[in-house]
CSV table of C-alpha atoms in Angstrom, one decimal:
chain,number,residue,atom,x,y,z
A,18,MET,CA,-0.7,0.0,0.0
A,19,THR,CA,1.2,3.2,-1.1
A,20,ASP,CA,0.2,6.9,-0.2
A,21,ALA,CA,-1.8,7.0,-3.1
A,22,ASN,CA,-4.2,4.7,-1.6
A,23,VAL,CA,-4.9,6.8,0.9
A,24,ARG,CA,-6.5,10.0,1.4
A,25,PRO,CA,-6.8,12.2,3.5
A,26,LEU,CA,-11.1,13.5,4.9
A,27,SER,CA,-11.4,16.7,4.5
A,28,GLY,CA,-13.5,18.9,6.6
A,29,ALA,CA,-16.5,18.5,4.9
A,30,THR,CA,-16.4,14.9,4.8
A,31,ARG,CA,-16.1,15.1,8.4
A,32,ALA,CA,-19.0,17.1,9.2
A,33,ASN,CA,-20.6,15.0,7.7
A,34,TRP,CA,-20.0,12.8,10.8
A,35,ILE,CA,-22.5,15.5,12.7
A,36,ARG,CA,-25.8,13.8,13.4
A,37,LEU,CA,-28.8,16.1,13.5
A,38,ARG,CA,-29.6,14.2,16.3
A,39,THR,CA,-26.1,15.8,18.5
A,40,MET,CA,-27.0,18.9,17.8
A,41,ILE,CA,-30.7,19.2,18.8
A,42,LEU,CA,-29.7,17.6,22.3
A,43,LEU,CA,-26.6,20.5,22.0
A,44,ARG,CA,-29.0,23.3,22.1
A,45,TRP,CA,-31.7,21.6,24.5
A,46,PHE,CA,-28.9,21.5,27.4
A,47,ALA,CA,-28.3,25.8,25.9
A,48,ILE,CA,-32.0,26.6,26.2
A,49,GLY,CA,-32.5,25.1,29.5
A,50,GLY,CA,-29.4,26.5,31.0
A,51,GLN,CA,-30.7,29.8,29.8
A,52,LEU,CA,-34.1,29.4,31.4
A,53,THR,CA,-32.3,28.4,34.7
A,54,ALA,CA,-30.3,31.6,34.3
A,55,ILE,CA,-32.9,33.8,33.4
A,56,THR,CA,-35.2,32.8,36.2
A,57,VAL,CA,-32.4,32.6,39.2
A,58,ALA,CA,-31.4,36.8,38.3
A,59,GLN,CA,-34.4,37.8,38.1
A,60,HIS,CA,-36.9,35.8,41.0
A,61,TRP,CA,-33.2,35.2,43.5
A,62,TYR,CA,-31.5,37.6,43.1
A,63,GLY,CA,-34.3,39.9,41.9
A,64,LEU,CA,-32.8,41.6,39.1
A,65,GLN,CA,-34.9,43.4,36.7
A,66,LEU,CA,-35.5,42.1,32.4
A,67,GLU,CA,-36.6,42.0,29.2
A,68,THR,CA,-38.6,39.0,30.4
A,69,GLY,CA,-40.6,39.0,26.9
A,70,LEU,CA,-37.5,39.3,24.8
A,71,CYS,CA,-35.5,36.9,25.7
A,72,TYR,CA,-38.2,34.4,26.8
A,73,MET,CA,-39.0,35.2,22.4
A,74,VAL,CA,-35.3,34.4,21.7
A,75,ILE,CA,-35.2,31.7,23.8
A,76,GLY,CA,-38.7,30.7,21.8
A,77,ALA,CA,-37.1,31.1,18.4
A,78,SER,CA,-34.1,28.1,19.9
A,79,VAL,CA,-37.2,25.8,20.9
A,80,ILE,CA,-39.2,26.8,17.6
A,81,ALA,CA,-35.7,26.1,15.4
A,82,ASN,CA,-35.5,22.9,17.6
A,83,LEU,CA,-39.2,21.6,17.1
A,84,VAL,CA,-39.0,21.6,13.3
A,85,ALA,CA,-35.2,20.3,13.0
A,86,ILE,CA,-37.2,17.1,14.6
A,87,PHE,CA,-40.3,16.7,13.2
A,88,VAL,CA,-38.7,18.0,9.6
A,89,PHE,CA,-36.2,15.9,9.3
A,90,PRO,CA,-35.8,11.9,10.1
A,91,GLU,CA,-33.5,10.9,13.5
A,92,ASN,CA,-30.5,9.7,11.5
A,93,LYS,CA,-29.6,13.0,9.5
A,94,ARG,CA,-26.2,13.6,9.6
A,95,LEU,CA,-25.3,17.4,8.7
A,96,ASN,CA,-23.2,18.6,5.5
A,97,GLU,CA,-20.6,21.1,6.3
A,98,VAL,CA,-23.2,24.1,5.4
A,99,GLU,CA,-26.0,23.0,7.7
A,100,ASN,CA,-23.4,22.2,10.9
A,101,MET,CA,-22.2,25.7,9.2
A,102,LEU,CA,-26.0,27.3,10.0
A,103,MET,CA,-26.8,26.1,13.1
A,104,VAL,CA,-23.6,26.9,14.9
A,105,MET,CA,-24.1,30.6,13.3
A,106,PHE,CA,-28.0,30.4,14.9
A,107,ASP,CA,-26.4,29.6,18.3
A,108,LEU,CA,-24.3,32.5,18.1
A,109,LEU,CA,-26.1,35.4,17.0
A,110,GLN,CA,-29.2,33.4,19.2
A,111,LEU,CA,-26.5,33.6,22.1
A,112,SER,CA,-25.3,36.9,21.7
A,113,PHE,CA,-28.7,38.3,20.6
A,114,LEU,CA,-29.9,37.4,24.8
A,115,LEU,CA,-26.3,38.7,25.9
A,116,PHE,CA,-27.6,42.3,24.5
A,117,LEU,CA,-30.7,41.7,26.8
A,118,THR,CA,-28.8,41.1,29.3
A,119,GLY,CA,-26.0,43.6,30.4
A,120,GLY,CA,-23.6,42.8,27.2
A,121,LEU,CA,-20.1,41.9,28.8
A,122,HIS,CA,-21.2,43.1,32.3
A,123,ASN,CA,-22.4,39.0,31.6
A,124,PRO,CA,-20.3,36.5,33.1
A,125,PHE,CA,-22.0,34.0,30.6
A,126,ALA,CA,-20.8,36.6,28.0
A,127,LEU,CA,-18.0,33.4,27.7
A,128,LEU,CA,-20.4,31.2,26.2
A,129,MET,CA,-19.5,33.0,23.7
A,130,LEU,CA,-16.8,30.4,22.5
A,131,GLY,CA,-18.9,27.9,22.4
A,132,PRO,CA,-19.6,27.7,19.1
A,133,VAL,CA,-16.3,28.8,17.6
A,134,THR,CA,-15.0,25.9,19.8
A,135,ILE,CA,-17.6,23.9,17.9
A,136,SER,CA,-16.6,24.8,14.3
A,137,ALA,CA,-12.6,24.5,15.0
A,138,ALA,CA,-13.3,20.8,16.0
A,139,VAL,CA,-15.8,19.9,12.7
A,140,LEU,CA,-16.2,22.0,9.9
A,141,THR,CA,-13.2,23.6,7.7
A,142,LEU,CA,-10.7,26.5,8.5
A,143,ARG,CA,-13.4,28.7,6.1
A,144,SER,CA,-16.0,27.9,8.1
A,145,THR,CA,-14.0,29.3,11.6
A,146,VAL,CA,-13.2,32.4,9.8
A,147,LEU,CA,-16.4,32.9,9.3
A,148,LEU,CA,-17.7,32.0,12.8
A,149,GLY,CA,-14.7,32.7,14.6
A,150,SER,CA,-14.6,36.4,12.7
A,151,THR,CA,-18.9,36.8,13.1
A,152,ALA,CA,-17.7,36.5,17.7
A,153,ILE,CA,-15.1,38.6,17.1
A,154,VAL,CA,-17.5,41.6,15.9
A,155,MET,CA,-20.3,39.8,18.3
A,156,VAL,CA,-18.4,41.1,21.0
A,157,SER,CA,-17.3,44.2,19.9
A,158,VAL,CA,-20.7,45.2,19.6
A,159,LEU,CA,-22.0,43.6,22.9
A,160,SER,CA,-18.9,45.9,24.5
A,161,GLN,CA,-20.4,49.2,23.4
A,162,VAL,CA,-23.8,48.2,22.9
A,163,TYR,CA,-26.6,47.0,25.2
A,164,LEU,CA,-29.3,46.9,28.2
A,165,PRO,CA,-28.4,47.1,31.7
A,166,LEU,CA,-28.9,45.1,33.5
A,167,ARG,CA,-31.0,46.7,36.8
A,168,THR,CA,-32.1,45.7,40.4
A,169,ASP,CA,-35.5,46.6,42.0
A,170,ALA,CA,-34.3,50.0,43.7
A,171,GLY,CA,-33.2,50.8,40.1
A,172,LEU,CA,-28.9,50.3,40.2
A,173,ILE,CA,-27.2,49.2,37.3
A,174,LEU,CA,-25.0,46.6,37.3
A,175,GLU,CA,-21.9,47.7,35.7
A,176,PHE,CA,-17.9,46.3,35.4
A,177,PRO,CA,-15.4,49.1,35.3
A,178,GLN,CA,-14.8,50.1,32.1
A,179,LEU,CA,-11.7,49.2,32.1
A,180,PHE,CA,-12.5,45.8,33.8
A,181,VAL,CA,-15.0,45.5,30.5
A,182,PHE,CA,-11.8,46.1,28.0
A,183,GLY,CA,-9.6,43.2,29.4
A,184,ASN,CA,-13.0,40.7,29.1
A,185,TRP,CA,-13.1,42.4,25.8
A,186,VAL,CA,-9.5,41.4,24.8
A,187,ALA,CA,-9.6,38.7,26.9
A,188,LEU,CA,-12.5,37.3,25.1
A,189,ILE,CA,-11.0,37.7,20.8
A,190,ILE,CA,-7.6,36.4,22.0
A,191,ALA,CA,-10.0,33.1,23.4
A,192,ILE,CA,-11.7,32.9,20.7
A,193,VAL,CA,-8.7,33.2,18.1
A,194,PHE,CA,-5.7,31.4,20.4
A,195,ILE,CA,-8.8,28.2,21.0
A,196,SER,CA,-10.0,28.6,17.7
A,197,ALA,CA,-6.5,28.1,16.0
A,198,TYR,CA,-5.4,25.3,19.2
A,199,SER,CA,-8.8,23.1,18.0
A,200,VAL,CA,-8.0,23.4,14.6
A,201,ARG,CA,-4.9,22.6,15.4
A,202,VAL,CA,-5.0,19.4,17.4
A,203,THR,CA,-8.1,18.2,15.7
A,204,SER,CA,-6.0,17.6,12.1
A,205,GLU,CA,-3.2,16.0,14.2
A,206,ILE,CA,-6.0,13.3,15.4
A,207,HIS,CA,-7.8,13.1,12.4
A,208,SER,CA,-4.0,12.5,10.1
A,209,MET,CA,-3.3,10.2,13.0
A,210,SER,CA,-6.1,8.1,12.5
A,211,ASP,CA,-6.9,8.3,8.5
A,212,ALA,CA,-2.5,6.6,9.0
A,213,LEU,CA,-3.5,4.7,11.8
A,214,ALA,CA,-6.9,3.1,9.2
A,215,ALA,CA,-4.6,2.8,6.4
A,216,THR,CA,-1.8,0.9,8.9
A,217,GLN,CA,-4.2,-1.7,9.6
A,218,MET,CA,-5.1,-1.9,5.8
A,219,ALA,CA,-1.2,-2.5,4.9
A,220,LEU,CA,-1.0,-5.7,7.9
A,221,ALA,CA,-4.3,-7.1,7.0
A,222,ARG,CA,-3.8,-7.2,3.5
A,223,GLU,CA,0.3,-8.2,4.5
A,224,GLN,CA,-1.7,-11.1,6.9
A,225,LYS,CA,-3.5,-12.0,3.9
A,226,LEU,CA,-1.2,-12.6,1.9
A,227,THR,CA,0.7,-14.8,4.0
A,228,ASP,CA,-3.0,-16.6,4.5
A,229,LEU,CA,-3.5,-17.9,0.7
A,230,GLY,CA,0.7,-18.9,1.1
A,231,GLY,CA,-1.0,-21.0,2.9
A,232,VAL,CA,-3.9,-23.0,0.9
A,233,VAL,CA,-1.0,-23.1,-1.5
A,234,ALA,CA,0.6,-25.6,0.3
A,235,ALA,CA,-2.1,-27.4,1.9
A,236,ALA,CA,-3.6,-27.2,-1.9
A,237,ALA,CA,-0.6,-28.7,-3.3
A,238,HIS,CA,-0.7,-31.3,-0.7
A,239,GLU,CA,-4.5,-32.3,-0.5
A,240,LEU,CA,-3.4,-33.0,-4.5
A,241,GLY,CA,-0.2,-34.8,-4.9
A,242,THR,CA,-2.4,-38.7,-3.9
A,243,PRO,CA,-4.1,-38.2,-6.9
A,244,LEU,CA,-2.0,-37.1,-9.3
A,245,ALA,CA,0.4,-39.9,-8.0
A,246,THR,CA,-2.7,-41.9,-9.0
A,247,ILE,CA,-2.5,-41.1,-12.5
A,248,LYS,CA,0.7,-41.1,-12.8
A,249,LEU,CA,0.6,-44.7,-11.8
A,250,ALA,CA,-2.7,-45.8,-13.7
A,251,SER,CA,-0.9,-43.7,-16.3
A,252,GLY,CA,2.1,-45.6,-16.4
A,253,GLU,CA,-0.3,-48.7,-16.0
A,254,LEU,CA,-1.6,-48.3,-19.3
A,255,ILE,CA,1.4,-47.9,-20.9
A,256,GLU,CA,2.8,-51.2,-20.1
A,257,GLU,CA,-0.5,-52.8,-21.4
A,258,LEU,CA,-1.4,-50.7,-24.9
A,259,SER,CA,2.0,-52.0,-26.4
A,260,ASP,CA,-0.1,-52.9,-29.2
A,261,ARG,CA,-1.8,-49.9,-29.6
A,262,PRO,CA,0.6,-47.3,-29.8
A,263,GLU,CA,-2.0,-44.3,-30.7
A,264,LEU,CA,-4.0,-45.4,-27.0
A,265,ARG,CA,-0.1,-46.2,-25.8
A,266,GLU,CA,0.8,-42.3,-27.1
A,267,ASP,CA,-2.3,-41.1,-24.9
A,268,ALA,CA,-1.6,-42.9,-22.0
A,269,ALA,CA,2.1,-41.1,-21.8
A,270,LEU,CA,0.1,-37.8,-22.5
A,271,ILE,CA,-1.1,-38.5,-20.0
A,272,ARG,CA,1.2,-39.2,-17.1
A,273,GLU,CA,3.7,-36.4,-19.0
A,274,GLN,CA,1.2,-33.7,-17.7
A,275,ALA,CA,1.2,-35.9,-14.6
A,276,ASP,CA,4.6,-35.6,-13.6
A,277,ARG,CA,4.0,-31.4,-15.3
A,278,CYS,CA,1.0,-30.8,-12.8
A,279,ARG,CA,3.3,-32.8,-9.5
A,280,ASP,CA,6.4,-30.2,-10.4
A,281,ILE,CA,3.4,-27.4,-10.0
A,282,LEU,CA,2.5,-27.9,-7.2
A,283,ARG,CA,6.3,-28.8,-5.5
A,284,ASP,CA,7.3,-24.9,-6.2
A,285,MET,CA,3.5,-23.9,-5.6
A,286,GLY,CA,3.8,-26.5,-2.0
A,287,ARG,CA,7.6,-24.8,-1.7
A,288,ALA,CA,5.9,-21.2,-2.2
A,289,GLY,CA,3.7,-21.8,0.4
A,290,LYS,CA,5.3,-23.3,3.1
A,291,ASN,CA,7.7,-20.3,2.9
A,292,ASP,CA,5.1,-18.2,3.1
A,293,LEU,CA,2.4,-20.0,6.3
A,294,HIS,CA,4.5,-22.9,7.9
A,295,LEU,CA,8.2,-21.2,7.7
A,296,HIS,CA,7.1,-19.4,10.6
A,297,ARG,CA,10.8,-19.2,11.2
A,298,ALA,CA,13.6,-18.0,9.0
A,299,PRO,CA,17.3,-16.6,9.4
A,300,LEU,CA,17.8,-12.6,9.2
A,301,MET,CA,18.7,-12.0,6.1
A,302,ALA,CA,16.6,-15.0,4.3
A,303,VAL,CA,13.5,-12.4,5.4
A,304,VAL,CA,15.1,-9.1,4.8
A,305,GLU,CA,15.8,-10.1,1.3
A,306,GLU,CA,12.3,-11.3,0.7
A,307,ALA,CA,10.4,-7.6,2.2
A,308,ALA,CA,13.8,-6.9,-0.5
A,309,GLU,CA,12.7,-9.2,-3.7
A,310,PRO,CA,9.9,-6.6,-5.5
A,311,HIS,CA,11.7,-3.9,-5.9
A,312,MET,CA,14.4,-5.9,-7.2
A,313,SER,CA,14.4,-5.4,-10.5
A,314,ARG,CA,12.9,-2.0,-10.5
A,315,GLY,CA,16.6,-0.8,-11.9
A,316,LYS,CA,18.1,0.2,-8.8
A,317,THR,CA,21.0,-1.5,-7.8
A,318,VAL,CA,20.1,-3.8,-4.0
A,319,HIS,CA,23.2,-4.9,-3.0
A,320,PHE,CA,22.7,-6.7,1.1
A,321,HIS,CA,25.6,-7.2,3.3
A,322,HIS,CA,26.2,-8.5,6.7
A,323,LEU,CA,28.8,-6.5,9.4
A,324,GLN,CA,28.8,-10.9,10.7
A,325,GLU,CA,29.8,-13.9,9.4
A,326,PRO,CA,26.7,-15.3,7.4
A,327,VAL,CA,26.6,-18.2,9.3
A,328,LEU,CA,26.0,-16.6,12.6
A,329,GLN,CA,23.3,-14.7,11.7
A,330,PRO,CA,19.8,-14.8,14.2
A,331,VAL,CA,16.9,-16.9,13.5
A,332,ILE,CA,13.8,-14.2,13.6
A,333,PHE,CA,9.7,-14.8,13.3
A,334,ARG,CA,8.3,-13.8,9.8
A,335,LYS,CA,5.7,-12.3,11.1
A,336,PRO,CA,3.8,-10.0,8.7
A,337,GLU,CA,4.3,-6.3,10.1
A,338,VAL,CA,7.9,-6.4,10.4
A,339,ILE,CA,8.4,-7.8,6.6
A,340,HIS,CA,5.4,-4.8,4.8
A,341,GLY,CA,7.5,-2.3,7.3
A,342,LEU,CA,10.4,-3.4,5.9
A,343,ARG,CA,9.6,-3.2,1.9
A,344,ASN,CA,8.2,0.1,2.6
A,345,LEU,CA,11.3,1.6,3.8
A,346,ILE,CA,13.7,-0.1,1.1
A,347,GLN,CA,11.1,0.3,-0.6
A,348,ASN,CA,11.0,4.6,-0.3
A,349,ALA,CA,15.3,4.1,-0.8
A,350,VAL,CA,14.4,2.9,-4.2
A,351,ASP,CA,12.0,5.6,-4.9
A,352,PHE,CA,14.4,7.7,-4.6
A,353,ALA,CA,17.9,6.5,-5.2
A,354,GLN,CA,20.2,7.7,-8.1
A,355,PHE,CA,21.8,4.6,-8.6
A,356,GLU,CA,22.4,1.8,-5.8
A,357,VAL,CA,21.0,0.8,-2.1
A,358,TRP,CA,22.3,-0.7,0.7
A,359,VAL,CA,20.9,-3.1,3.4
A,360,GLU,CA,23.4,-3.2,6.4
A,361,ALA,CA,22.8,-5.7,9.3
A,362,GLY,CA,24.3,-6.1,12.3
A,363,TRP,CA,24.2,-8.0,15.6
A,364,ASP,CA,25.8,-9.3,19.4
A,365,GLU,CA,24.0,-10.7,22.2
A,366,GLN,CA,20.8,-8.0,22.6
A,367,THR,CA,20.2,-6.4,19.7
A,368,ILE,CA,19.1,-6.9,16.3
A,369,ALA,CA,20.4,-3.5,13.3
A,370,LEU,CA,19.4,-3.2,10.0
A,371,ARG,CA,20.4,0.0,7.9
A,372,ILE,CA,18.6,1.3,4.8
A,373,MET,CA,21.1,3.7,3.4
A,374,ASP,CA,20.2,4.6,-0.6
A,375,ASP,CA,22.8,7.2,-2.5
A,376,GLY,CA,19.8,9.9,-3.5
A,377,ARG,CA,19.4,13.3,-2.1
A,378,GLY,CA,18.1,12.0,1.5
A,379,PHE,CA,16.1,13.2,3.5
A,380,PRO,CA,14.9,17.2,3.7
A,381,PRO,CA,16.9,18.4,7.3
A,382,HIS,CA,14.0,20.3,7.9
A,383,LEU,CA,11.9,16.9,7.9
A,384,LEU,CA,14.5,14.8,9.9
A,385,GLY,CA,12.8,15.2,13.4
A,386,ARG,CA,9.4,14.1,11.4
A,387,ILE,CA,9.9,11.4,9.5
A,388,GLY,CA,7.0,9.0,10.4
A,389,ASP,CA,3.8,11.8,10.9
A,390,PRO,CA,1.2,11.0,8.7
A,391,PHE,CA,2.1,13.9,6.3
A,392,MET,CA,-0.7,12.6,3.6
A,393,ARG,CA,1.2,14.5,1.2
A,394,ARG,CA,0.0,13.1,-2.6
A,395,ARG,CA,2.3,11.7,-5.5
A,396,PRO,CA,2.4,13.3,-8.4
A,397,PRO,CA,0.0,11.5,-10.7
A,398,THR,CA,1.8,8.5,-12.6
A,399,GLY,CA,3.8,9.7,-15.7
A,400,SER,CA,4.5,13.0,-14.5
A,401,THR,CA,7.3,14.9,-15.5
A,402,ARG,CA,8.0,17.5,-12.4
A,403,VAL,CA,10.9,16.4,-10.5
A,404,ARG,CA,10.0,15.9,-6.8
A,405,PRO,CA,11.7,18.5,-4.5
A,406,GLU,CA,13.3,16.5,-2.3
A,407,TYR,CA,10.7,14.6,-0.6
A,408,GLU,CA,7.7,15.3,-1.6
A,409,GLY,CA,4.7,12.8,-1.3
A,410,MET,CA,6.5,11.2,1.6
A,411,GLY,CA,4.7,10.3,4.8
A,412,LEU,CA,1.9,8.0,5.2
A,413,GLY,CA,4.5,5.2,3.7
A,414,LEU,CA,7.3,5.7,6.6
A,415,PHE,CA,4.6,6.0,8.6
A,416,ILE,CA,2.9,3.0,8.0
A,417,ALA,CA,6.6,0.9,8.2
A,418,LYS,CA,7.5,2.8,11.6
A,419,THR,CA,3.7,1.7,13.2
A,420,LEU,CA,4.4,-2.0,11.7
A,421,LEU,CA,7.9,-2.0,13.2
A,422,GLU,CA,7.5,-0.1,16.6
A,423,ARG,CA,5.3,-2.9,16.9
A,424,SER,CA,7.2,-5.5,17.0
A,425,GLY,CA,9.4,-3.8,19.1
A,426,ALA,CA,11.9,-2.1,16.8
A,427,GLU,CA,13.3,1.0,17.2
A,428,LEU,CA,14.3,3.9,14.3
A,429,GLN,CA,16.4,6.1,13.7
A,430,PHE,CA,16.4,8.7,10.1
A,431,ALA,CA,18.9,10.7,9.7
A,432,ASN,CA,21.4,11.5,6.4
A,433,GLY,CA,25.0,10.6,6.1
A,434,ARG,CA,28.2,9.3,4.0
A,435,ASP,CA,29.2,5.7,3.1
A,436,PRO,CA,28.6,3.7,6.4
A,437,MET,CA,30.1,0.9,4.6
A,438,GLY,CA,34.0,1.3,6.0
A,439,GLN,CA,35.7,3.0,3.2
A,440,SER,CA,38.5,5.5,4.0
A,441,GLU,CA,37.1,9.4,3.4
A,442,GLU,CA,38.2,9.6,-0.1
A,443,GLU,CA,37.6,6.6,-1.2
A,444,ALA,CA,33.2,6.9,0.5
A,445,ALA,CA,30.4,8.5,-1.9
A,446,ASP,CA,27.8,10.3,-0.7
A,447,PHE,CA,24.8,8.9,0.9
A,448,GLY,CA,21.6,10.5,0.6
A,449,ALA,CA,18.7,8.0,3.4
A,450,ILE,CA,19.3,6.3,5.7
A,451,VAL,CA,17.0,4.7,8.4
A,452,LYS,CA,18.4,2.0,11.1
A,453,VAL,CA,16.3,-0.3,12.5
A,454,THR,CA,16.8,-1.6,16.0
A,455,TRP,CA,14.9,-4.8,18.1
A,456,PRO,CA,16.3,-6.5,21.1
A,457,ARG,CA,17.5,-9.3,20.8
A,458,VAL,CA,14.9,-10.8,22.7
A,459,ARG,CA,11.4,-8.9,21.0
A,460,ILE,CA,11.9,-11.1,17.7
A,461,GLU,CA,14.9,-13.7,17.6
A,462,ALA,CA,13.0,-17.2,17.5
A,463,THR,CA,13.0,-19.5,19.8
A,464,SER,CA,11.6,-22.6,20.3
A,465,ASP,CA,10.6,-22.2,23.6
A,466,GLU,CA,8.8,-19.3,22.0
A,467,GLU,CA,7.1,-20.8,19.4
A,468,THR,CA,6.0,-23.4,21.3
A,469,SER,CA,3.7,-20.3,23.6
A,470,GLY,CA,2.9,-18.7,21.0
A,471,LEU,CA,5.3,-16.0,21.4
A,472,GLY,CA,5.5,-14.2,18.6
A,473,LYS,CA,2.3,-14.6,16.0
A,474,ASN,CA,0.4,-11.3,14.7
A,475,GLN,CA,-1.4,-10.1,16.6
A,476,PRO,CA,-4.7,-7.3,15.7
A,477,ILE,CA,-3.4,-4.3,16.0
A,478,VAL,CA,-4.5,-1.4,18.0
A,479,ALA,CA,-5.3,1.9,16.4
């Protein structure tokens, strides 16, 4: 799975996740709070309010809710425009209610942040800017234009102008900051959610390929017996039909084709066993299996051992390890000029791989962010435009990093020079270097682990 297989969901698409029922329920809570506040202010504290106008404003919300309940189906999901209009209505309704109850001298003016926060969390940036700008205009108007709060004795309740000015500045700053903060955090969460979904799909695909190998191996095993019977029977027919050459040729053809089927099934069975029944393999065998789809793409892939090959560890052939390494090697092949190197090393505690290419390397300003789901699109297939540095990377590396970390690995990304031990004068310039390091106990296959079931595939948790 490549970056092109998964597209990030737009804000407009995510807005469709909001049910009308949810917005109606939230509005009922707001209506209940507004009625409670007005009742307590009037009967408990003796404030003189424009009760008729206040109830009219609240009644507008009640009517809007009733219309939404009876006109639209209960399971309706709101689109971007409908969501924006509902939040805008709530913002204007609250602003008018604050106008009737003291403006910014009313401590409930803080609730102006609610609609803006909802917009930043679920709507597009354009809708959030529109609602945020409207909120700032309403707050500015309410700081100067409002009906004052009066007590039974006719005393006007007002804050000092300096406090009102500070309250106005604080609300504007809060609207801008909370909007920006919510948009940023929500975008990060959505990107991570999309990328983890893509990772789950990649691992599921790798697991299906592994399971398919098991089916092939089982089929090859089960078909072996009838083919052997066909071969035996055709051999006997050949001997018995020596006086009838035309039928003897047909029997010989049957035996020849049975032999051909046997050879095909033997190869299929070997491949199937490699995919499923051989749960563990030498380290470099797993690495070469991961690299195999990219060996014929016009770049030379070198494999190198830092230790004696005969001493290499045997590891579990987990789908997440194979797919993660395959994505890293694919990325190296994509951006290499001519050659890619895969270097393996191990000691008593760790097993490490380094994947290197002779390309331009990672952009220095992105080194600290590699592995984040950037979700950038690659140029269309056949595009002649040269990609600037690593434009388009992100999702593939995120999948690789997530899957390999799930197997216990730690990944490091860097740019460097030839790591193969040549002198500085002989060393060729290297591009990207990815180092993958496992604690040996997390990936090495032992008989005890295989018996107890350790190392078997577990579902990824997103």
